[in-house]
Amino acid sequence: MSRIRRAAAAALTCWLALTSCSGSTAPDTKNSGPRPLTADEADRVALARFTTYRRGTGNVTTTIPSQGHTITLTGRVDWRRHLGYAELRNDAEPPVRELVQWTITKVTTRPHWTGGLPNRPPATGWETHRLTPHRSPLDTALILLLNLGTDRPDNAQLLARSSARLVRQDQVAGTPVIVVAGPAAPTAATTAPSPLGNTRYWIDRDGRLLRFQARVGGESAWMTVELPRTKADPLPSPPPAGAEPAPSNR
C-alpha cells in the first residue's frame, strides 16, 4: 500500500472514531424525541459526503472552540485532493492571524499574517507540523474538514438501521434541510449505543451538505462548518515541505 493510501486510511479511521463517539444531545437540538431515519432520509444522508466530493472544491467557514477562545477558519477545501487552504483567526489577546494549508497528515502555517487569503500564497515563512487529532481541537477540525467528502455514497440501508437520528427540520440560508445526528458508537460500559453521537449534518432534499457540526472537545465544544453553495476558486499548491514536519505543540 502506498504512503498516500496508508495516510488516507489512517485519516478515515480517525474520521470514523471522531464521528462515532458517544455523547449527549448537541445544544442546537430543540425538539423532543429524535427518531430513526426514514428510507428517504437515509438516502439523503448516504449521499451527503458524496455530493460534497463531487463538488471538488468548496468554500468553507469553520468556527472551532479552543481553550476558552474561538478559532475561525475562512477558506477553501478540495475534497478530491484532500487539501485545505484558509485564513485562521483567533479571538485571544493578542489576536492570532495566520495562513493555513493542510493535508491529511500535516499542517503548514504562515504566522503573523495580515493580508487576507491570497490566491497566490507567499513562498517563504511557513512552519510545518504533523497533525495530531484527539490532542488538538484545531487538528481534529482540519481532519474532519477534509473527510466531509468521499468518492462513493455511504450505505443507506446500514444508516437506516443504525443509531443515526433525525433531530428536526430546519433551514440554511432559506433552503429547507433535515438535521441528522450521526451514528453513535457503543459506550465502554455496555454494548448498547448512546442516544446520539458527536456529529450533526444539515442536508437538503438533494443530499447536499450545507452545514456540519462535530464535538471536538468538552461537552459544549462543538465546531461548526458552513458550506455555502457558491463557486470556489482552485486551491494553490502547498508550499515546499522543506524538512520533515516537526511534532505539533499547538
Short mmCIF file of C-alpha atoms in Angstrom, two decimals:
data_model
loop_
_atom_site.label_atom_id
_atom_site.label_comp_id
_atom_site.label_asym_id
_atom_site.label_seq_id
_atom_site.Cartn_x
_atom_site.Cartn_y
_atom_site.Cartn_z
CA MET A 1 0.00 0.00 0.00
CA SER A 2 1.43 3.42 -0.93
CA ARG A 3 2.21 6.09 1.66
CA ILE A 4 -0.69 8.23 0.41
CA ARG A 5 -3.14 5.33 0.65
CA ARG A 6 -1.89 4.48 4.14
CA ALA A 7 -2.35 8.11 5.18
CA ALA A 8 -5.83 8.20 3.70
CA ALA A 9 -6.76 5.01 5.52
CA ALA A 10 -5.46 6.46 8.78
CA ALA A 11 -7.45 9.63 8.23
CA LEU A 12 -10.60 7.61 7.55
CA THR A 13 -10.03 5.65 10.76
CA CYS A 14 -9.71 8.96 12.59
CA TRP A 15 -12.94 10.20 10.93
CA LEU A 16 -14.88 7.11 11.97
CA ALA A 17 -13.59 7.33 15.54
CA LEU A 18 -14.39 11.01 15.85
CA THR A 19 -17.85 10.82 14.32
CA SER A 20 -18.98 7.73 16.20
CA CYS A 21 -18.12 8.59 19.80
CA SER A 22 -20.89 8.55 22.35
CA GLY A 23 -22.29 11.84 23.59
CA SER A 24 -25.36 13.76 24.60
CA THR A 25 -27.62 15.95 22.52
CA ALA A 26 -25.98 18.99 20.90
CA PRO A 27 -27.09 22.44 22.09
CA ASP A 28 -28.97 23.03 18.81
CA THR A 29 -31.49 20.22 19.45
CA LYS A 30 -34.85 21.95 20.01
CA ASN A 31 -37.45 19.25 19.64
CA SER A 32 -38.14 16.35 21.98
CA GLY A 33 -37.54 12.80 20.95
CA PRO A 34 -35.24 12.40 17.91
CA ARG A 35 -36.46 9.48 15.81
CA PRO A 36 -34.93 6.87 13.46
CA LEU A 37 -34.39 7.81 9.82
CA THR A 38 -36.91 7.00 7.13
CA ALA A 39 -35.64 5.35 3.94
CA ASP A 40 -35.72 8.70 2.11
CA GLU A 41 -33.81 10.44 4.91
CA ALA A 42 -31.23 7.64 5.00
CA ASP A 43 -30.74 8.07 1.23
CA ARG A 44 -30.08 11.78 1.71
CA VAL A 45 -27.57 11.14 4.48
CA ALA A 46 -25.85 8.47 2.39
CA LEU A 47 -25.38 10.99 -0.42
CA ALA A 48 -24.14 13.89 1.72
CA ARG A 49 -20.39 13.29 1.64
CA PHE A 50 -20.54 12.00 -1.96
CA THR A 51 -22.21 15.20 -3.21
CA THR A 52 -19.55 17.19 -1.35
CA TYR A 53 -16.83 15.17 -3.08
CA ARG A 54 -18.45 15.73 -6.48
CA ARG A 55 -18.23 19.49 -5.93
CA GLY A 56 -14.46 19.11 -5.95
CA THR A 57 -13.62 22.40 -4.24
CA GLY A 58 -15.86 24.39 -1.93
CA ASN A 59 -15.77 27.49 0.25
CA VAL A 60 -15.98 26.82 3.98
CA THR A 61 -16.24 28.89 7.14
CA THR A 62 -15.45 26.99 10.32
CA THR A 63 -15.60 28.03 13.97
CA ILE A 64 -13.71 25.92 16.49
CA PRO A 65 -13.80 26.33 20.30
CA SER A 66 -10.33 26.01 21.83
CA GLN A 67 -9.18 26.78 25.38
CA GLY A 68 -11.91 29.32 26.05
CA HIS A 69 -11.49 31.10 22.73
CA THR A 70 -12.86 30.70 19.20
CA ILE A 71 -10.75 29.90 16.15
CA THR A 72 -12.28 30.90 12.80
CA LEU A 73 -11.11 29.36 9.53
CA THR A 74 -12.24 31.06 6.33
CA GLY A 75 -11.10 29.43 3.11
CA ARG A 76 -11.48 26.53 0.71
CA VAL A 77 -11.25 22.73 0.73
CA ASP A 78 -10.51 20.40 -2.20
CA TRP A 79 -12.21 17.14 -1.18
CA ARG A 80 -10.83 15.18 -4.13
CA ARG A 81 -7.20 16.05 -3.44
CA HIS A 82 -7.56 16.20 0.35
CA LEU A 83 -6.20 19.74 0.55
CA GLY A 84 -7.29 22.74 2.58
CA TYR A 85 -6.33 26.42 2.50
CA ALA A 86 -7.66 29.08 4.85
CA GLU A 87 -7.03 32.19 6.86
CA LEU A 88 -7.05 31.49 10.59
CA ARG A 89 -8.13 33.99 13.23
CA ASN A 90 -8.25 33.56 16.98
CA ASP A 91 -10.11 35.95 19.29
CA ALA A 92 -7.44 35.59 22.01
CA GLU A 93 -5.43 38.55 23.32
CA PRO A 94 -3.27 39.32 21.50
CA PRO A 95 -5.26 38.05 18.49
CA VAL A 96 -3.73 35.38 16.26
CA ARG A 97 -3.94 35.62 12.49
CA GLU A 98 -2.17 33.31 10.05
CA LEU A 99 -2.48 31.40 6.79
CA VAL A 100 -3.04 27.64 6.99
CA GLN A 101 -2.58 24.93 4.36
CA TRP A 102 -3.09 21.29 5.26
CA THR A 103 -3.30 17.72 4.00
CA ILE A 104 -4.44 14.54 5.76
CA THR A 105 -1.08 14.23 7.54
CA LYS A 106 0.36 17.70 8.13
CA VAL A 107 -0.50 21.37 8.52
CA THR A 108 1.66 24.25 7.29
CA THR A 109 1.13 27.72 8.77
CA ARG A 110 2.32 31.22 7.88
CA PRO A 111 2.25 33.17 11.18
CA HIS A 112 1.76 36.92 11.65
CA TRP A 113 -0.36 37.31 8.52
CA THR A 114 -2.39 40.47 7.82
CA GLY A 115 -3.24 40.35 4.12
CA GLY A 116 -6.41 38.25 3.85
CA LEU A 117 -6.45 34.98 1.88
CA PRO A 118 -4.35 35.45 -1.28
CA ASN A 119 -4.81 33.22 -4.32
CA ARG A 120 -1.02 33.06 -4.53
CA PRO A 121 0.40 32.43 -1.04
CA PRO A 122 3.84 33.76 -0.06
CA ALA A 123 6.71 31.44 -0.88
CA THR A 124 8.53 31.79 2.44
CA GLY A 125 7.90 31.99 6.16
CA TRP A 126 5.98 28.72 6.56
CA GLU A 127 6.13 26.34 9.52
CA THR A 128 5.10 22.68 9.20
CA HIS A 129 3.73 20.35 11.87
CA ARG A 130 2.27 16.89 11.89
CA LEU A 131 -1.46 16.73 12.51
CA THR A 132 -2.26 15.35 15.96
CA PRO A 133 -6.03 14.72 16.12
CA HIS A 134 -7.53 13.82 19.52
CA ARG A 135 -4.99 16.19 21.14
CA SER A 136 -5.71 19.49 19.40
CA PRO A 137 -9.26 20.72 18.61
CA LEU A 138 -7.84 22.56 15.60
CA ASP A 139 -6.09 19.50 14.20
CA THR A 140 -9.22 17.43 14.79
CA ALA A 141 -11.25 20.02 12.87
CA LEU A 142 -8.78 20.04 9.96
CA ILE A 143 -9.03 16.26 9.57
CA LEU A 144 -12.83 16.38 9.73
CA LEU A 145 -12.99 19.11 7.09
CA LEU A 146 -11.04 17.01 4.60
CA ASN A 147 -13.24 13.99 5.26
CA LEU A 148 -16.54 15.73 4.55
CA GLY A 149 -16.18 14.36 1.03
CA THR A 150 -15.90 10.75 -0.13
CA ASP A 151 -15.77 9.20 -3.61
CA ARG A 152 -18.84 6.98 -3.16
CA PRO A 153 -22.16 7.16 -1.30
CA ASP A 154 -22.44 5.61 2.14
CA ASN A 155 -24.69 2.59 2.68
CA ALA A 156 -28.22 3.92 3.09
CA GLN A 157 -29.61 0.61 4.40
CA LEU A 158 -26.99 0.46 7.13
CA LEU A 159 -27.68 4.09 8.04
CA ALA A 160 -31.41 3.40 8.30
CA ARG A 161 -30.70 0.56 10.75
CA SER A 162 -28.05 2.48 12.69
CA SER A 163 -28.42 4.81 15.67
CA ALA A 164 -28.45 7.87 13.37
CA ARG A 165 -31.44 10.02 14.24
CA LEU A 166 -33.46 12.79 12.67
CA VAL A 167 -33.20 15.72 15.09
CA ARG A 168 -35.51 18.21 13.37
CA GLN A 169 -36.40 20.09 10.19
CA ASP A 170 -34.55 23.38 9.66
CA GLN A 171 -33.40 25.91 7.06
CA VAL A 172 -29.94 27.06 5.97
CA ALA A 173 -29.91 30.36 4.06
CA GLY A 174 -33.57 29.80 3.17
CA THR A 175 -33.06 26.21 1.96
CA PRO A 176 -35.11 23.51 3.78
CA VAL A 177 -32.92 20.83 5.34
CA ILE A 178 -33.08 17.90 7.71
CA VAL A 179 -30.79 17.92 10.75
CA VAL A 180 -29.40 14.44 11.40
CA ALA A 181 -27.35 13.20 14.35
CA GLY A 182 -24.70 10.80 13.13
CA PRO A 183 -24.49 7.20 14.37
CA ALA A 184 -23.29 6.71 17.93
CA ALA A 185 -20.85 4.01 18.98
CA PRO A 186 -21.41 1.68 21.95
CA THR A 187 -20.07 3.04 25.24
CA ALA A 188 -17.31 1.28 27.13
CA ALA A 189 -19.71 0.08 29.80
CA THR A 190 -22.34 -1.50 27.56
CA THR A 191 -22.90 -2.79 24.06
CA ALA A 192 -25.95 -0.55 23.63
CA PRO A 193 -25.31 2.67 21.68
CA SER A 194 -25.65 6.02 23.39
CA PRO A 195 -28.70 8.10 22.33
CA LEU A 196 -26.92 10.48 19.96
CA GLY A 197 -23.43 10.75 18.53
CA ASN A 198 -20.97 13.59 18.24
CA THR A 199 -21.89 14.86 14.77
CA ARG A 200 -24.75 16.78 13.13
CA TYR A 201 -25.49 17.13 9.40
CA TRP A 202 -27.73 19.74 7.75
CA ILE A 203 -28.75 18.13 4.41
CA ASP A 204 -31.07 19.45 1.71
CA ARG A 205 -33.52 17.43 -0.39
CA ASP A 206 -30.84 16.65 -3.00
CA GLY A 207 -28.43 15.20 -0.44
CA ARG A 208 -26.19 18.28 -0.32
CA LEU A 209 -24.42 19.01 2.94
CA LEU A 210 -24.89 22.69 3.86
CA ARG A 211 -23.75 22.69 7.49
CA PHE A 212 -21.85 20.29 9.73
CA GLN A 213 -21.17 20.14 13.46
CA ALA A 214 -18.87 17.91 15.46
CA ARG A 215 -17.81 17.77 19.09
CA VAL A 216 -14.06 18.46 19.23
CA GLY A 217 -13.55 18.90 22.95
CA GLY A 218 -15.71 19.00 26.05
CA GLU A 219 -19.45 18.64 26.40
CA SER A 220 -20.20 22.01 24.78
CA ALA A 221 -17.16 22.26 22.46
CA TRP A 222 -18.79 21.93 19.05
CA MET A 223 -17.12 23.02 15.81
CA THR A 224 -19.46 24.34 13.11
CA VAL A 225 -18.78 24.27 9.36
CA GLU A 226 -20.79 26.33 6.89
CA LEU A 227 -20.65 25.02 3.30
CA PRO A 228 -22.31 27.65 1.07
CA ARG A 229 -23.29 26.62 -2.45
CA THR A 230 -21.01 29.24 -4.03
CA LYS A 231 -18.34 28.64 -6.65
CA ALA A 232 -14.86 28.30 -5.15
CA ASP A 233 -11.51 29.15 -6.71
CA PRO A 234 -8.95 26.33 -7.14
CA LEU A 235 -6.55 25.77 -4.28
CA PRO A 236 -2.90 26.76 -4.65
CA SER A 237 -0.26 24.08 -4.37
CA PRO A 238 1.05 23.56 -0.83
CA PRO A 239 4.31 25.37 -0.02
CA PRO A 240 7.57 23.40 -0.27
CA ALA A 241 7.74 20.93 2.59
CA GLY A 242 11.40 21.52 3.32
CA ALA A 243 12.44 19.46 6.32
CA GLU A 244 10.31 16.72 7.82
CA PRO A 245 7.34 18.07 9.77
CA ALA A 246 8.09 18.80 13.39
CA PRO A 247 5.91 17.33 16.16
CA SER A 248 2.92 19.61 16.78
CA ASN A 249 2.95 21.60 20.01
CA ARG A 250 -0.21 23.59 19.32
#
